[in-house]
Structure formats: C-alpha cells, structure tokens
C-alpha cells in the first residue's frame, strides 16, 4: 500500500523534523522536508505534486488558487499559526482541501522587536562591526530610552507586551490604532494618541503591530514618514505592507528619519541587491520574529496533531 505523502515547505534551517516528535505518523504518512525556497512555480509543483499533505511555514510560500489547481492530490494544508494571508482558504475549501493551523506565541516577536529597537538606539551594528574589523573604539553615542517616547501603532497581543517593556524602561508610551479606545489604552498604562500623525510626530521610536489588511496596507506612507522626527526610528516586525516601501527608502536615504529596524519585507527572501541590505541606517533581520525553539516546537508538534486528527476523520484547528 502506498502511504500518503507529506511535504514540509521552506525548512530553511533544516530543523522541521527535529523540532517535534513525528513518530506518531510513522508507517502512516511519508514525510519529507524541503529546505530550498522554490520561487519558480513549475519547480514547486514538480517537488510536491505527489503529496496529499502540505505543511507551510507562515507566508514563505503563497498557496493560491492557481497553485491548488495544479495539485489535484492535495487534501490537507497545515499552516503555522491560526492566520496565514498567503493561503487561499476559500479556494482550498472549494476544492475539498482541509486547512488547519497551529498555535503561535506572541513572546518571540515581542522580544525581537526590542532586539531591533535596542540595536538601533545603541548603534549595535556599527559598533560590533568596528570591533570585529579593527575599527574605531567607540564611534557613536547611544540614544537613551528612559524618558523618551515610544509610539505603538497597534496595541494587541504583541503591541501590549511591547508597551509593558517600554514602561519598564521608563519610557512614555503612546499608542494608536484605528479601533483603539481610551479605556483599552488605560488598561495597558499608556496614552492614546488622537490620530497617527500625533503619534508619529511625538515619538522617538515608532513600532508597528497591526494585522495587514486592505485597511492597513500602506498605512505609513510619505506623509506619515515626513511627520516623524528626524531623530526618530521606525521598527517593523509585523508586515512590510503596512509601510510604503518606496517612501521608506527615500526617508532613509534623505534623512527624514534616523533609521529603521526591519524584520519583514515585501519580497522574502530579500533579493541580494536590495538597498535595504546595505543602507547604513537600517538594522535588518531575515524575518526572525517567530523563529525560536519554542515556537518551532509548537508549530511542528501541532502540525503532527493536525495530520493525525485529519487521518482520523476529525480535523482540529480548521481555518475558516
């Protein structure tokens, strides 16, 4: 009897099969992990067209209707997290394909937000590179956090955690989002800005924590970036589409803002010739916000559970 086949896509670090116990599927499902990110659609189809099950990590590979039409054997998609804008759930359901998710922790992206913010404030990239290459001993002067204003665009699970850490640093925390109320801001011990322009113009550090949607795409454009202080920093660990990419490049090149800490990009992996890789006032990471041992154990452990439940005819954590 031929076993159903499962492919785990975009296993960049080669850890998908060691991050969880896949033994419950032994003798029931043939599992393989693909480390290479396949941008060519034909190559992707060739790699997984024999599979009944796909396990996808975040938005690394879009699974749209056109791809689904080329994968007639596919019956189950498991995505890390309970939301994945790059999977067309409606198209999958229309084709009889079940889509399930996993839990995801808000602590890792919170922690990475502060890694970027602190790295920008203390010029960690510049100083570490100078130390490694025999450059000058102390060439920069760091920005203080205590007494400065942290502006949060979004005060949900992650934004709320970022706020608490900002308060612990002695920062004045200001927040805004389209639906933020005075009451919710007060619950977090922060001030609510009347609009995003007030937040941007009043903050020394601005961090974005909104879900990307038609309403929020391009929320930070040229007008908003010009409203920021020339000494202020922008941090984005949410989604690249929240910011107008062209306007951000001009802002960084022309000094509208002091710099940016970025973990998300419109195209991932980021092309080798992208200017964001080399601009001196950018601290950029390759979308590591969710990439921790604990989150991977959660993602892949629950992926195994999702597959087991599907095989038993009782899928769990189905996405609507």
PDB file of N, CA and C in Angstrom, residues 9 11 13 17 45 53-54 80 102 115 132 137 147 200 218 239 260 269 289 304:
ATOM      1  N   UNK A   9       7.301  22.543   3.587  1.00  0.00           N
ATOM      2  CA  UNK A   9       7.935  23.527   2.712  1.00  0.00           C
ATOM      3  C   UNK A   9       8.825  24.490   3.488  1.00  0.00           C
ATOM      4  N   UNK A  11      11.825  24.682   4.850  1.00  0.00           N
ATOM      5  CA  UNK A  11      12.502  24.358   6.115  1.00  0.00           C
ATOM      6  C   UNK A  11      13.909  24.937   6.048  1.00  0.00           C
ATOM      7  N   UNK A  13      16.173  26.176   7.980  1.00  0.00           N
ATOM      8  CA  UNK A  13      17.261  25.769   8.879  1.00  0.00           C
ATOM      9  C   UNK A  13      17.439  24.253   8.951  1.00  0.00           C
ATOM     10  N   UNK A  17      11.953  18.490  11.122  1.00  0.00           N
ATOM     11  CA  UNK A  17      11.737  17.112  11.563  1.00  0.00           C
ATOM     12  C   UNK A  17      12.376  16.811  12.911  1.00  0.00           C
ATOM     13  N   UNK A  45       5.677  22.897  -8.108  1.00  0.00           N
ATOM     14  CA  UNK A  45       4.706  21.855  -8.441  1.00  0.00           C
ATOM     15  C   UNK A  45       5.402  20.512  -8.613  1.00  0.00           C
ATOM     16  N   UNK A  53      -0.548  16.050   1.499  1.00  0.00           N
ATOM     17  CA  UNK A  53      -0.475  16.957   2.644  1.00  0.00           C
ATOM     18  C   UNK A  53       0.684  17.931   2.447  1.00  0.00           C
ATOM     19  N   UNK A  54       0.432  19.203   2.718  1.00  0.00           N
ATOM     20  CA  UNK A  54       1.483  20.210   2.743  1.00  0.00           C
ATOM     21  C   UNK A  54       1.508  20.874   4.116  1.00  0.00           C
ATOM     22  N   UNK A  80       1.533  27.065   9.972  1.00  0.00           N
ATOM     23  CA  UNK A  80       1.891  27.526  11.308  1.00  0.00           C
ATOM     24  C   UNK A  80       1.083  28.782  11.602  1.00  0.00           C
ATOM     25  N   UNK A 102      -2.027  26.099  13.655  1.00  0.00           N
ATOM     26  CA  UNK A 102      -1.420  25.755  14.940  1.00  0.00           C
ATOM     27  C   UNK A 102      -1.427  26.998  15.826  1.00  0.00           C
ATOM     28  N   UNK A 115      14.921  43.663  20.449  1.00  0.00           N
ATOM     29  CA  UNK A 115      16.286  43.473  19.955  1.00  0.00           C
ATOM     30  C   UNK A 115      16.611  44.523  18.897  1.00  0.00           C
ATOM     31  N   UNK A 132      34.869  44.118  15.345  1.00  0.00           N
ATOM     32  CA  UNK A 132      35.288  42.916  14.631  1.00  0.00           C
ATOM     33  C   UNK A 132      36.383  43.225  13.596  1.00  0.00           C
ATOM     34  N   UNK A 137      37.424  52.571  18.343  1.00  0.00           N
ATOM     35  CA  UNK A 137      36.888  52.152  19.631  1.00  0.00           C
ATOM     36  C   UNK A 137      35.919  53.254  20.100  1.00  0.00           C
ATOM     37  N   UNK A 147      12.679  58.123  29.642  1.00  0.00           N
ATOM     38  CA  UNK A 147      12.249  59.492  29.399  1.00  0.00           C
ATOM     39  C   UNK A 147      11.882  59.789  27.962  1.00  0.00           C
ATOM     40  N   UNK A 200       3.081  59.767  15.440  1.00  0.00           N
ATOM     41  CA  UNK A 200       4.340  59.782  14.689  1.00  0.00           C
ATOM     42  C   UNK A 200       5.160  61.030  15.007  1.00  0.00           C
ATOM     43  N   UNK A 218      -0.181  50.121   3.419  1.00  0.00           N
ATOM     44  CA  UNK A 218       0.322  51.446   3.104  1.00  0.00           C
ATOM     45  C   UNK A 218      -0.042  52.497   4.130  1.00  0.00           C
ATOM     46  N   UNK A 239       4.298  43.417   9.334  1.00  0.00           N
ATOM     47  CA  UNK A 239       4.201  43.099   7.912  1.00  0.00           C
ATOM     48  C   UNK A 239       4.735  44.274   7.106  1.00  0.00           C
ATOM     49  N   UNK A 260      15.831  52.663  10.630  1.00  0.00           N
ATOM     50  CA  UNK A 260      14.738  51.693  10.721  1.00  0.00           C
ATOM     51  C   UNK A 260      15.279  50.334  11.129  1.00  0.00           C
ATOM     52  N   UNK A 269      12.743  35.429   0.407  1.00  0.00           N
ATOM     53  CA  UNK A 269      13.926  36.127   0.914  1.00  0.00           C
ATOM     54  C   UNK A 269      14.188  37.442   0.171  1.00  0.00           C
ATOM     55  N   UNK A 289      11.194  37.048  13.571  1.00  0.00           N
ATOM     56  CA  UNK A 289      10.321  37.346  14.697  1.00  0.00           C
ATOM     57  C   UNK A 289       9.721  36.132  15.361  1.00  0.00           C
ATOM     58  N   UNK A 304       1.832  17.867  13.522  1.00  0.00           N
ATOM     59  CA  UNK A 304       1.671  16.415  13.643  1.00  0.00           C
ATOM     60  C   UNK A 304       0.275  16.087  14.176  1.00  0.00           C
TER      61      UNK A 304
END
